[in-house]
mmCIF file of C-alpha atoms in Angstrom:
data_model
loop_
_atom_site.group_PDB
_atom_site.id
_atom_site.type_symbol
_atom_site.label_atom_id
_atom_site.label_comp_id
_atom_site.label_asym_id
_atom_site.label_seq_id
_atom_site.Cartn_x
_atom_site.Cartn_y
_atom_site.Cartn_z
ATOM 1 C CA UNK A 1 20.055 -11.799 15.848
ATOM 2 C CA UNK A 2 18.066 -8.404 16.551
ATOM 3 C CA UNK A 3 19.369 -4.842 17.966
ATOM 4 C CA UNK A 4 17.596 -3.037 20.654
ATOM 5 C CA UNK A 5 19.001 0.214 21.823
ATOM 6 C CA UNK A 6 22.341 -0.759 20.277
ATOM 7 C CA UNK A 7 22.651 -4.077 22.076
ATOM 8 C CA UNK A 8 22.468 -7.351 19.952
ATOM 9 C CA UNK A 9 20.150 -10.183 21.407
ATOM 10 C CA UNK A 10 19.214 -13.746 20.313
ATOM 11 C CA UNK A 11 14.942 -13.184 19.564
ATOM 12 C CA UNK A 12 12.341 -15.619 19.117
ATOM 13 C CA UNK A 13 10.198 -15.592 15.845
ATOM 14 C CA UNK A 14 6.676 -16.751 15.402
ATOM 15 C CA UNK A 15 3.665 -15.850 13.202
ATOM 16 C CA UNK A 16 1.537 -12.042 13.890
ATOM 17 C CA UNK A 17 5.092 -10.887 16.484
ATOM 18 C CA UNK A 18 5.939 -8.571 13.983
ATOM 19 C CA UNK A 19 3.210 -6.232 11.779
ATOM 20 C CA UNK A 20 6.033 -4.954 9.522
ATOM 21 C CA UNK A 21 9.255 -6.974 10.040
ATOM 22 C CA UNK A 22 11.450 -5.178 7.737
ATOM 23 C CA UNK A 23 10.517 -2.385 9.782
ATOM 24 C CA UNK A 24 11.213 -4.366 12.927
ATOM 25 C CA UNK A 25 7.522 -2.707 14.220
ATOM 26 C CA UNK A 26 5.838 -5.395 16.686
ATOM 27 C CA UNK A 27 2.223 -5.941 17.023
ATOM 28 C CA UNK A 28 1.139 -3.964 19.939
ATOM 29 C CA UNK A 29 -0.268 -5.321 23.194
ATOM 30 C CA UNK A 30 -3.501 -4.119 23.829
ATOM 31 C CA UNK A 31 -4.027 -2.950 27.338
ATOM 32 C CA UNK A 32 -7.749 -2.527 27.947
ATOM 33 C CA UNK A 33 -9.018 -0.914 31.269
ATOM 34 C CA UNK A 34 -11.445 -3.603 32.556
ATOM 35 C CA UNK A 35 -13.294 -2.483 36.192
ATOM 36 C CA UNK A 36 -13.021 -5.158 38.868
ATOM 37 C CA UNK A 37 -15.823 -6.436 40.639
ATOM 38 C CA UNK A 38 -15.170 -6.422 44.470
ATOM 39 C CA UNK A 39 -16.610 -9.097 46.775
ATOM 40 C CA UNK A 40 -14.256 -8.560 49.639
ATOM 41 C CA UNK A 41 -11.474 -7.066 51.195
ATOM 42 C CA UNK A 42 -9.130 -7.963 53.659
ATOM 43 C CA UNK A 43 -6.555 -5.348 54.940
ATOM 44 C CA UNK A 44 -5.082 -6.929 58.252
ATOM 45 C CA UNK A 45 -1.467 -8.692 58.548
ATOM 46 C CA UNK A 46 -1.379 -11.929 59.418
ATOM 47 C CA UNK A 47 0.170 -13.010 62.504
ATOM 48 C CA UNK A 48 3.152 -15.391 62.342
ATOM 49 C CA UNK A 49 3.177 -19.101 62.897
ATOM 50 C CA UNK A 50 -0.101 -19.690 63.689
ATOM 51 C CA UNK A 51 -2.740 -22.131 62.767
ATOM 52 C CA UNK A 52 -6.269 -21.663 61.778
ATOM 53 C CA UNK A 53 -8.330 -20.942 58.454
ATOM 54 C CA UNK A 54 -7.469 -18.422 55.943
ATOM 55 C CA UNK A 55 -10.239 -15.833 57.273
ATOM 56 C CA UNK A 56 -9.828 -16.774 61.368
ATOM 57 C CA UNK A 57 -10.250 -13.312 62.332
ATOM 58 C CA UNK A 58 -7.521 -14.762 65.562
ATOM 59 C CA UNK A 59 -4.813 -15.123 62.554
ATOM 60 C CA UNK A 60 -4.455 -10.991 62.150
ATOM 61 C CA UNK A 61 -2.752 -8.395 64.531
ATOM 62 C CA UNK A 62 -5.359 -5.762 66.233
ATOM 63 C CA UNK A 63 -5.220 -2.876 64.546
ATOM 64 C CA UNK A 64 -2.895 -0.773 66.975
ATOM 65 C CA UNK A 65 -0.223 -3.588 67.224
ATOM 66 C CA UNK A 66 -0.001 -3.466 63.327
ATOM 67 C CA UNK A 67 4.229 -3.884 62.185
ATOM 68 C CA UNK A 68 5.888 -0.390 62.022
ATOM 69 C CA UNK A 69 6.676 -0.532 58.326
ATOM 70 C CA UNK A 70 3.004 -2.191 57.292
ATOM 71 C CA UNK A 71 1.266 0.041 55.059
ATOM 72 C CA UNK A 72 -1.565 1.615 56.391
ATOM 73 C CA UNK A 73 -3.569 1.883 53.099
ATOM 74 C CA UNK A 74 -2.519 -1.428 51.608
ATOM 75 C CA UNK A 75 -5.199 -3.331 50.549
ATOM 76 C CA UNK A 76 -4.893 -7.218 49.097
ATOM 77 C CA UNK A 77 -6.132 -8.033 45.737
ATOM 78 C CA UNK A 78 -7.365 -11.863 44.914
ATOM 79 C CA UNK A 79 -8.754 -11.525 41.341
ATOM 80 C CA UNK A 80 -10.682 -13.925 39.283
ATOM 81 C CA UNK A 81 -10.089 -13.616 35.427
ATOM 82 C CA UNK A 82 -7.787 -13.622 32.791
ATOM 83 C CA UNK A 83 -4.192 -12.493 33.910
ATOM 84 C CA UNK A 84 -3.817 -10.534 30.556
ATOM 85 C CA UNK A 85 -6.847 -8.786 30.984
ATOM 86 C CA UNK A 86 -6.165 -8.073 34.848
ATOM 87 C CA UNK A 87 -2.588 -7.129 34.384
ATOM 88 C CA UNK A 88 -3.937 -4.351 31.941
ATOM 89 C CA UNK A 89 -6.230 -3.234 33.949
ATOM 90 C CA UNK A 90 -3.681 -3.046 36.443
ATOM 91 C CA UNK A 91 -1.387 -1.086 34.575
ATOM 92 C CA UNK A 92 -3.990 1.577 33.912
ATOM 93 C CA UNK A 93 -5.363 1.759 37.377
ATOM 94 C CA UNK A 94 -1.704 2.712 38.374
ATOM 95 C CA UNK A 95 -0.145 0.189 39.182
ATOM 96 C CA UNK A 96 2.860 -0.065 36.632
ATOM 97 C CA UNK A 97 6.304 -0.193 38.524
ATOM 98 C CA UNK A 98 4.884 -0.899 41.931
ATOM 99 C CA UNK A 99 5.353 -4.578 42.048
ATOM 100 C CA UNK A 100 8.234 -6.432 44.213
ATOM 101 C CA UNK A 101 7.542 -9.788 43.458
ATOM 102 C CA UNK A 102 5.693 -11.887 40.755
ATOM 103 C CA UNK A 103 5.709 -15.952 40.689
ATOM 104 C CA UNK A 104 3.761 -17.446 38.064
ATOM 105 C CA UNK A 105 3.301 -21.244 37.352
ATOM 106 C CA UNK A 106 1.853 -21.085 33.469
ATOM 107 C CA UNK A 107 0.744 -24.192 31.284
ATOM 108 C CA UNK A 108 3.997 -26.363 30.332
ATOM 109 C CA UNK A 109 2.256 -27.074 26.692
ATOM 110 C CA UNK A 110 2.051 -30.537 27.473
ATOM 111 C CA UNK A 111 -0.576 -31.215 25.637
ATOM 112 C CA UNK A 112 -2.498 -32.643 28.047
ATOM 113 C CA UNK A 113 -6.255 -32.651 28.294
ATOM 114 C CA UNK A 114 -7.612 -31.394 31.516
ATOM 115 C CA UNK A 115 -11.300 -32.717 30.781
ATOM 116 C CA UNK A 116 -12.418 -34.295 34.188
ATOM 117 C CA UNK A 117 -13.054 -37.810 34.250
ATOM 118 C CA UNK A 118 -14.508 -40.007 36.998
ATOM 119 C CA UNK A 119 -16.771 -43.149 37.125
ATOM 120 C CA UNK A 120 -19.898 -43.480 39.705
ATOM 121 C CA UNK A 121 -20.943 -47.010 40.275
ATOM 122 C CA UNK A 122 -21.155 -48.600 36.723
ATOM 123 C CA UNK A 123 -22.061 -44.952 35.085
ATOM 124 C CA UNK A 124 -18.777 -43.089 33.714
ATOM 125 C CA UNK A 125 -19.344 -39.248 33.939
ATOM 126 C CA UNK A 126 -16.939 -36.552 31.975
ATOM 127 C CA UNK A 127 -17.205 -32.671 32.884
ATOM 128 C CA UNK A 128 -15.779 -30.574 30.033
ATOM 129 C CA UNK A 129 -14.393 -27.059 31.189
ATOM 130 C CA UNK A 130 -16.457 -24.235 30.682
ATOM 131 C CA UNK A 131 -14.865 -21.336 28.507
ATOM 132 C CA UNK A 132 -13.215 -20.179 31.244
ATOM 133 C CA UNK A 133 -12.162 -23.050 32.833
ATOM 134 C CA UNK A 134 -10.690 -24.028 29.143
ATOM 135 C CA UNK A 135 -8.906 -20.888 28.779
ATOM 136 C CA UNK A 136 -7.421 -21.130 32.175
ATOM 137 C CA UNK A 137 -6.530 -24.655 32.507
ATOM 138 C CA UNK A 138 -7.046 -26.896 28.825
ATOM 139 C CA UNK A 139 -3.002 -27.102 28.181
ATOM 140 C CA UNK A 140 -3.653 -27.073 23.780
ATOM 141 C CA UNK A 141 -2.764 -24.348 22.075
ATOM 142 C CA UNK A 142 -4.521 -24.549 18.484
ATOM 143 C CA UNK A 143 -1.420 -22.890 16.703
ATOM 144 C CA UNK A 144 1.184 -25.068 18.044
ATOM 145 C CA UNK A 145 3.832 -23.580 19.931
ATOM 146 C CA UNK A 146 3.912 -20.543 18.110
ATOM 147 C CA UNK A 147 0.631 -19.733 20.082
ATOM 148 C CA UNK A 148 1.930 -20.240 23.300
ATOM 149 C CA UNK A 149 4.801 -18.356 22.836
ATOM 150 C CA UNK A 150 2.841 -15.092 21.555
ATOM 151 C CA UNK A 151 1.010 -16.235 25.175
ATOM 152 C CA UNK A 152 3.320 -16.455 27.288
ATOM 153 C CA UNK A 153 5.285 -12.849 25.297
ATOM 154 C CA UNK A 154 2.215 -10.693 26.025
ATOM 155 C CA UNK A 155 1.519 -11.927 29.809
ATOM 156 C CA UNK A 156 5.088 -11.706 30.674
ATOM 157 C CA UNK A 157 6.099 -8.081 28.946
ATOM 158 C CA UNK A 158 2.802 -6.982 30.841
ATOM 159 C CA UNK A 159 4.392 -7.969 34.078
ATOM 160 C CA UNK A 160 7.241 -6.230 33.538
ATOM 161 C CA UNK A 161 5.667 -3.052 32.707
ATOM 162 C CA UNK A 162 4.161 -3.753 36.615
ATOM 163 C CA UNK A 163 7.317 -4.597 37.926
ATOM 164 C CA UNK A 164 9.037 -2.104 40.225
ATOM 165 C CA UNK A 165 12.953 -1.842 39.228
ATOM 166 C CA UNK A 166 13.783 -3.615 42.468
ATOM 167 C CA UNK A 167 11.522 -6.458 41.582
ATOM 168 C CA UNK A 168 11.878 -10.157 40.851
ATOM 169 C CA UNK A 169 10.422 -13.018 38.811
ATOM 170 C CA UNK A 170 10.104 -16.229 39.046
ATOM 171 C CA UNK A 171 8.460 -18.406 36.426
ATOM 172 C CA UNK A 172 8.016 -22.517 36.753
ATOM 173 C CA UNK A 173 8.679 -24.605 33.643
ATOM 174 C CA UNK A 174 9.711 -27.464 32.634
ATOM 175 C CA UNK A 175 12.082 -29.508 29.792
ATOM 176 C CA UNK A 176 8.602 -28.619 27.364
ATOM 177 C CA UNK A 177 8.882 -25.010 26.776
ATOM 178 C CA UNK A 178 11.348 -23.661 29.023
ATOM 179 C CA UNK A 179 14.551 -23.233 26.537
ATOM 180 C CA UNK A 180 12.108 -21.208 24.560
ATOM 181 C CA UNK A 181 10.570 -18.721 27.176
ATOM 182 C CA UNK A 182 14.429 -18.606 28.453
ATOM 183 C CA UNK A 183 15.019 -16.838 25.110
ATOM 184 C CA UNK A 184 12.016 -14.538 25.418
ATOM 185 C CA UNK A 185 12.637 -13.547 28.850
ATOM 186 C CA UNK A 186 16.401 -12.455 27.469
ATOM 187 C CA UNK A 187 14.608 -10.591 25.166
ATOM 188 C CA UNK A 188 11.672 -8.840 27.429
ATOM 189 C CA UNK A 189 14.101 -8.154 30.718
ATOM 190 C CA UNK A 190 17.272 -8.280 29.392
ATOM 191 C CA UNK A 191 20.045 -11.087 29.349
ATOM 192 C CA UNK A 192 21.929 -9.167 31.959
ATOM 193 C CA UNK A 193 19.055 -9.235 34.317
ATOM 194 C CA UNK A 194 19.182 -13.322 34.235
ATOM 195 C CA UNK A 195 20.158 -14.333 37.606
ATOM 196 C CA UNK A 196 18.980 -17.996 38.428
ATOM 197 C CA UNK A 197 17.753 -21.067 36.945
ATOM 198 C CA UNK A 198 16.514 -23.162 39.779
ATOM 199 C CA UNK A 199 16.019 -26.888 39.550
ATOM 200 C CA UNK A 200 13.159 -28.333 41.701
ATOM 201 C CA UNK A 201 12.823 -31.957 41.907
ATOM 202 C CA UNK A 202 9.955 -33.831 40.718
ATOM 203 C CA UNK A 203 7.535 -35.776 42.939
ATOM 204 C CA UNK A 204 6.814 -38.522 39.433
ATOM 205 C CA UNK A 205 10.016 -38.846 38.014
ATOM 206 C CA UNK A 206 10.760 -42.127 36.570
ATOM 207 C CA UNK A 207 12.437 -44.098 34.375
ATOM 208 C CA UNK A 208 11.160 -44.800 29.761
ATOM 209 C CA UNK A 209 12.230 -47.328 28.108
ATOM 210 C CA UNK A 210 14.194 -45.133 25.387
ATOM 211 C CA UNK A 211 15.437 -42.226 27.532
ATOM 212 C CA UNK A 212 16.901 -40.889 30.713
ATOM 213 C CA UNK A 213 13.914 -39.891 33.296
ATOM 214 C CA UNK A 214 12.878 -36.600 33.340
ATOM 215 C CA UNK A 215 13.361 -36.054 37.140
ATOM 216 C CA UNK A 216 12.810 -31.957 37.652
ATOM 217 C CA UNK A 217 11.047 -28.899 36.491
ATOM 218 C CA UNK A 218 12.702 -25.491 36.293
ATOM 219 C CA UNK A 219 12.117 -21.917 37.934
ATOM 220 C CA UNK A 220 13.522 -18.932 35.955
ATOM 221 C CA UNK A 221 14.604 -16.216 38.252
ATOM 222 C CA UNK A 222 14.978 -12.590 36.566
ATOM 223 C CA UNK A 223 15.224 -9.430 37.825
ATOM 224 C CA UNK A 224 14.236 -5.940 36.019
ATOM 225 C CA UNK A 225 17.490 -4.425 36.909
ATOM 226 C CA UNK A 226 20.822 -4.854 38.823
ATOM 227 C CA UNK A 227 19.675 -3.083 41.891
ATOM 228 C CA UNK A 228 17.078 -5.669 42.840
ATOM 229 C CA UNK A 229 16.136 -6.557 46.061
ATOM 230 C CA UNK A 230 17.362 -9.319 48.089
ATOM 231 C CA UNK A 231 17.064 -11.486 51.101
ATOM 232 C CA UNK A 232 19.836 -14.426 51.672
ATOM 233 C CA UNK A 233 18.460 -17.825 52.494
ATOM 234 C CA UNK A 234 20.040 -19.780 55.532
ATOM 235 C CA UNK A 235 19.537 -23.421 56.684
ATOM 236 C CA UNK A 236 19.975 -24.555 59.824
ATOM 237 C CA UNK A 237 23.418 -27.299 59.927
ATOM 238 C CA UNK A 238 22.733 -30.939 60.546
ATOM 239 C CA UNK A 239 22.588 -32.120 64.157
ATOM 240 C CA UNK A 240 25.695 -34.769 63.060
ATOM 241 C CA UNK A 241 27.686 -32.005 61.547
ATOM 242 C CA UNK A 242 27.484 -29.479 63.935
ATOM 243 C CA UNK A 243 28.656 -32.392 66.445
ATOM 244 C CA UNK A 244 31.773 -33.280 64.146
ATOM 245 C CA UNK A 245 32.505 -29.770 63.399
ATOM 246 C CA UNK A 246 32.432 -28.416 66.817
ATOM 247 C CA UNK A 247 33.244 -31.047 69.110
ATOM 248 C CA UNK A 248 35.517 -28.603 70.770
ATOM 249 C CA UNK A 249 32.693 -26.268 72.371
#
């Protein structure tokens, strides 16, 4: 049990969190300022419920038909790197508290190797990541799960330094790791600020021979404060209900 601002929390412990526990002094994130190289930008709105390629110049309004409340200097950013780096640079380039939304879909810590493998007529080829590549998408973590947690603690109290105070969060998990970043998101946004956990069903669930199917991942919904924003979702009623229901009208 830990105090923060005179509020007792439930933290998460793991090796290099603290530099002087006693002292309750945390390691510091560093937040270089890293230039982006830009290859392209693309400005326009896209029109709504139409088909075509992600570039078809016929999928964006014309310029004087643009929505009322578009921004007129907004300017989409697809970046290519790693998100702790980027986030950083982010956050220095001014963009701390200006961010509405974040969904992120991290490594599970399965453990599983994502070396390609593939066979071509009797010849068996294997492509091993590039640094990258291995960084990005190789789900081993060399210190156990004490290194993915000090992952996943950096990248996620970077993005709330970007969130705006009306902004949300949604992060994709499953029964691996999820209890755990649960406890670090308490700590990082605040157990009040918990408002969700979302079960979505998975597409390979089955059955082992020792225990119960694991049948869904998890989506942790947070918010950075109580005035957050909000949108309610409808769905349209069944065809057979609305005819049992309303057999009056």
């Amino acid at each position: 049990m830990a105090e923060n601002e005179n509020k007792k929390y439930v933290e998460l412990l793991w090796n290099r969190k603290y530099d002087k526990l006693e002292k309750g002094e945390k390691i510091p994130i560093e937040k270089p300022n890293l230039p982006f190289q830009v290859v392209e930008t693309v400005n326009k709105p896209r029109l709504k419920d139409l088909e075509g390629g992600l570039f078809d110049p016929s999928q964006f309004y014309p310029e004087n038909k643009y929505p009322k409340d578009y921004p007129k200097d907004w300017k989409n950013l697809l970046i290519w790197g790693d998100n702790k780096l980027v986030m950083s640079s982010l956050i220095k380039q001014g963009w701390a508290g200006k961010i509405n939304l974040i969904y992120i879909d991290p490594p599970f810590f399965t453990g599983a190797d994502f070396t390609i493998r593939t066979k071509l007529g009797d010849e068996r080829i294997e492509k091993e990541p590039s640094i990258i590549e291995e960084r990005a998408y190789k789900d081993t973590w060399s210190g156990g799960i004490a290194s993915y947690l000090k992952y996943m603690y950096e990248r996620l109290v970077l993005m709330r330094d970007l969130m705006a105070e009306n902004g949300s969060i949604y992060v994709h998990l499953d029964w691996h790791v999820g209890h755990y970043v649960k406890v670090i998101m308490d700590e990082i946004f605040g157990y009040e600020n918990f408002r969700n956990e979302i079960s979505r069903q998975s597409v390979f669930s089955h059955s082992d021979a020792r225990q119960f199917g694991r049948s869904n991942d998890n989506i942790l919904f947070y918010t950075k404060s109580a005035d957050y924003q909000w949108t309610t979702q409808y769905q349209p009623y069944d065809e057979s209900y609305l005819k049992s229901a309303f057999r009056e009208v």
